[in-house]
């Protein structure tokens, strides 16, 4: 907002006319699931009209020729326009606006990630920034606005099957050696499985046990009907949480954890800023901080881990991941530090790539378009898009239990275009049944001009409206993120 | 470019283009302001309090004075102070509210009544109890015996009836006796020892507060059990022994030593205590000397006080009282308690009191309970002659009138005669001075004309150094809450004495306290329509016929639902923005009293916003809210600012996203948060640095904690949020107190079975065993470990370390996809 006041230009691409669109210089109401065509269409204009930063491309970019060929041959404006439903001149304008800026930042939310082509969209966005040389300077780059408060940290810490903490490869011999030295244990070098893969293998019987810490798989995942089946097939399932999650139904052990007001530690926000939070109150009953539960568990597993505090653990992280060496709790008392901070007194790095790139050059990836898994049909004519409401948070386990927030937004609501509603005899505030082959969910309907025809927008914050039952089984081609943003459904008045 | 400027003759480096107020504040100069917000523009009518004098230019506002050249500045000239004072006086004249609730003032214990009721309203009983215990260590006792100085001034009485304040206190105290209280953080014990003589309410209170400061305390009492008057004076149907025992136990558990059966003067002297290493002594042995009325044959009457004492010790043979006719002379607390005990022993009881019913020295409530139990009261009647017959008494009584000085004048011509099996006198008690003979130091203790020990009213120190006295012993027979207050005061004085420091006393700020009317009739009741009549919660009283058959408690406490409902009857008079009120702070600092504040309400209190209450009567039109709001969500107009005709229009527009930034920016109580019901000062709360647990922006937050409870959350002026945060950051913290939290580990071997509560040891062994078994049987890759986007980095690191380091699998993932 402050940037806009200072005269920055703003471009919004969203199927729904979100409030921020009112502030934008250019608003692109594209069709759900057509992010790659839009971005590649813009790249087409930028390359065709030679708006790209030739010097930057010359110096830092590899694979430009094949990328250029791919874009020019595959993504002419007519095609981009056909996929996105946007007039060609809008895409052109967007390309001009972006490429002609002195600096530009691409921000995105889950509307990019939660598609089958989610990862390719991120690549396509990064490609635009690369073409125009928008890296390594203030106000530049491409950045996902991270949803959950420590999703950045969970990835940084190696909560991923294909990399170790700090995105280091378990195949790199020096890395392996470093871990072995610090842990006193060899690390595995077989590739791990993502959660969707784990769930598939639980169904087929290969995976037998899961341990979920602060993650309600049974409520938050897409196409949860299949998730429930997978969880029921596990031989052993441990759930560690602050409230009884839906997953508890399938669990064998429930371990009560302290919430973040009741312990200390660090969270890393979307800007890689590692911030310290301190203990404000004591956990209820016998609940314990997660780090202490895991430490005690390791002792039962025959390892004598003996961490006395999260500060001690942070120190160890600095030993296995050099970029975290400067993340020392005592340094975070006043304010956070953005990693990389490779020395104990390093001030942190607010902008990456100011002096070159880790692999020397940026690789322009070929960002393919994959259409959504499901297309509207006469039987299921609406596209359901899951969204979040300001007053709630994710599966709502915390926000629903905060009376102030729940007062503001006490029940699940689905947003619908008034014209569509009129045709179906649906009125404001009516209860509606939204269904497809996977299940049905009851919502209260809100008629909203900002919603385009043929689309429905619903939250998934409530246990009494498990929106994720309806979510398409489609997964991101690379990262297996469920396609929360495009599922086909039908809607009718609920009587 | 650097410029040298002078502020109050001190040379300072400033950058060209800097604001004068910023430079001066950076250098630590005092420049007050109520409207200035760095980088957020200026209101249409700035407050003007930040004025300074620039030589050659005269008086200027420092908040918009840009430094361009070398200047000399004065910040504290008489002219500046006068300008500030005038501006503040104008603001005072337009301000209407209560800084503190009226119930707060009369409480001898100084309890934060509105605060503990606020906690109850939110169902936070333990926090309520902890808040009470900051000043009152025995709430279960006082919740049963307090005469309730607060309730008569409760403004709820203007709507229907006063809030049942004392019953609420009793409720949380009983709740915590049953369910456990919040742990108190005790400092380690110091070497210094203090002796307390007398284990009554004053002595126990003094010991408690000394222990909270880390002193080693020993309480001596001549009886075997602690409690003093509470145990030996108050009968069990009013204060059950079990309640007393539990409550005192919680205090003695804090490492306070009790030496029972040790009588001052018989077993030890003050000198001996000092010789044993006690560095200070607090005497609180109560008032045990019986008063006399003065009539013929008074010496034949039995002592009511002694009877009660011996009865409560279980040393009386009770048979001889059954079915007897008894007269009690006087209507003291002792008389009432005695009459009710005797009713339970099967006597018929008559209380004779020389004055009218309205003049009894006990609450009317107490008379009512006794009457219901069949005690007869005869007022305006005094004993004249008492004669002892063989096994009976002959009592001649007279009617009375009052002299001009309101003294009792017996009317002998009205004499009449009654016969009784027992006659007790119970005119009340006074402190005794028999201690003077106890020893050489005791003889030096000075007493006043009435024989009561002399103490310094500020410190409660006696004429002997290191010897303090309080409670009924020093002040004459008063109430339990007054004894507790006296013990607390003594503890402060003793701590100061032991450390050789002056007593830290909170400055008296009464003259800066705005009030909407000290008495109910002064109050402009124009906004009472906001409150729906709601009946006051009454304690259930056991049937009189049944209750006189036993010694069980007569009054039954409130239930949880009743207590929450009753707590919500509170009008919340006291300002719930007092913790952030810069206006009040400035009035105190600039010594501007508030006696000329407005006396009438001008604006209706707005309760339409779901999370924020707006009271424009407290608005000083600084427009900080408007300038802070990033969403243009506030419509604000002020006309004739600073004049008696000032008129403010304030409303939220539909653009409001409920973030609450305006409340935190407001320097008075004009904007307050609906979910904060406890008036507090920022000094009594602990600010804890935190980071928001909701989205990935990672707002820096300050969590304000008091009584182990989060009162509110505010944004910190740091990147990435620069003081801002959304509705979830400010209001979404409440979930942590949800009754649905998981509080103990549970396991089951089969999904079809119910969970079984187990210890951590068992649960973790169960988890370890099963995971290892599966790894053994199916190999490491048959296991999967899920990190959390809501847990800390350190915790996620440990989770993947368990997977990789212990189970040797890379099957680790996190909720990045959801």
Short mmCIF file of N, CA and C in Angstrom, two decimals, chain B residues 102-111 113 149-150 169 481:
data_model
loop_
_atom_site.label_atom_id
_atom_site.label_comp_id
_atom_site.label_asym_id
_atom_site.label_seq_id
_atom_site.Cartn_x
_atom_site.Cartn_y
_atom_site.Cartn_z
N UNK B 102 -15.38 2.71 40.52
CA UNK B 102 -15.69 3.19 41.87
C UNK B 102 -15.52 2.11 42.95
N UNK B 103 -15.68 0.84 42.57
CA UNK B 103 -15.55 -0.23 43.59
C UNK B 103 -14.12 -0.34 44.09
N UNK B 104 -13.18 0.15 43.30
CA UNK B 104 -11.77 0.00 43.64
C UNK B 104 -11.41 0.83 44.87
N UNK B 105 -12.04 2.01 44.99
CA UNK B 105 -11.63 2.97 46.01
C UNK B 105 -11.88 2.50 47.45
N UNK B 106 -13.09 2.02 47.78
CA UNK B 106 -13.31 1.71 49.19
C UNK B 106 -12.67 0.42 49.68
N UNK B 107 -12.18 -0.44 48.78
CA UNK B 107 -11.66 -1.73 49.23
C UNK B 107 -10.39 -1.53 50.05
N UNK B 108 -10.42 -1.93 51.33
CA UNK B 108 -9.22 -1.75 52.16
C UNK B 108 -8.06 -2.57 51.62
N UNK B 109 -8.36 -3.67 50.96
CA UNK B 109 -7.30 -4.52 50.43
C UNK B 109 -6.75 -3.99 49.11
N UNK B 110 -7.40 -2.99 48.52
CA UNK B 110 -6.93 -2.43 47.26
C UNK B 110 -7.00 -3.43 46.12
N UNK B 111 -7.99 -4.31 46.13
CA UNK B 111 -8.09 -5.34 45.09
C UNK B 111 -8.49 -4.72 43.75
N UNK B 113 -10.78 -5.13 41.55
CA UNK B 113 -12.06 -5.84 41.52
C UNK B 113 -12.55 -6.04 40.09
N UNK B 149 -17.15 -3.59 51.43
CA UNK B 149 -17.10 -2.13 51.31
C UNK B 149 -17.40 -1.69 49.88
N UNK B 150 -17.14 -2.62 48.94
CA UNK B 150 -17.22 -2.27 47.52
C UNK B 150 -18.66 -2.25 47.01
N UNK B 169 -15.70 -13.52 44.35
CA UNK B 169 -14.38 -13.79 44.93
C UNK B 169 -14.38 -15.17 45.59
N UNK B 481 -10.43 -8.24 56.10
CA UNK B 481 -9.75 -7.64 54.95
C UNK B 481 -8.86 -6.49 55.41
#
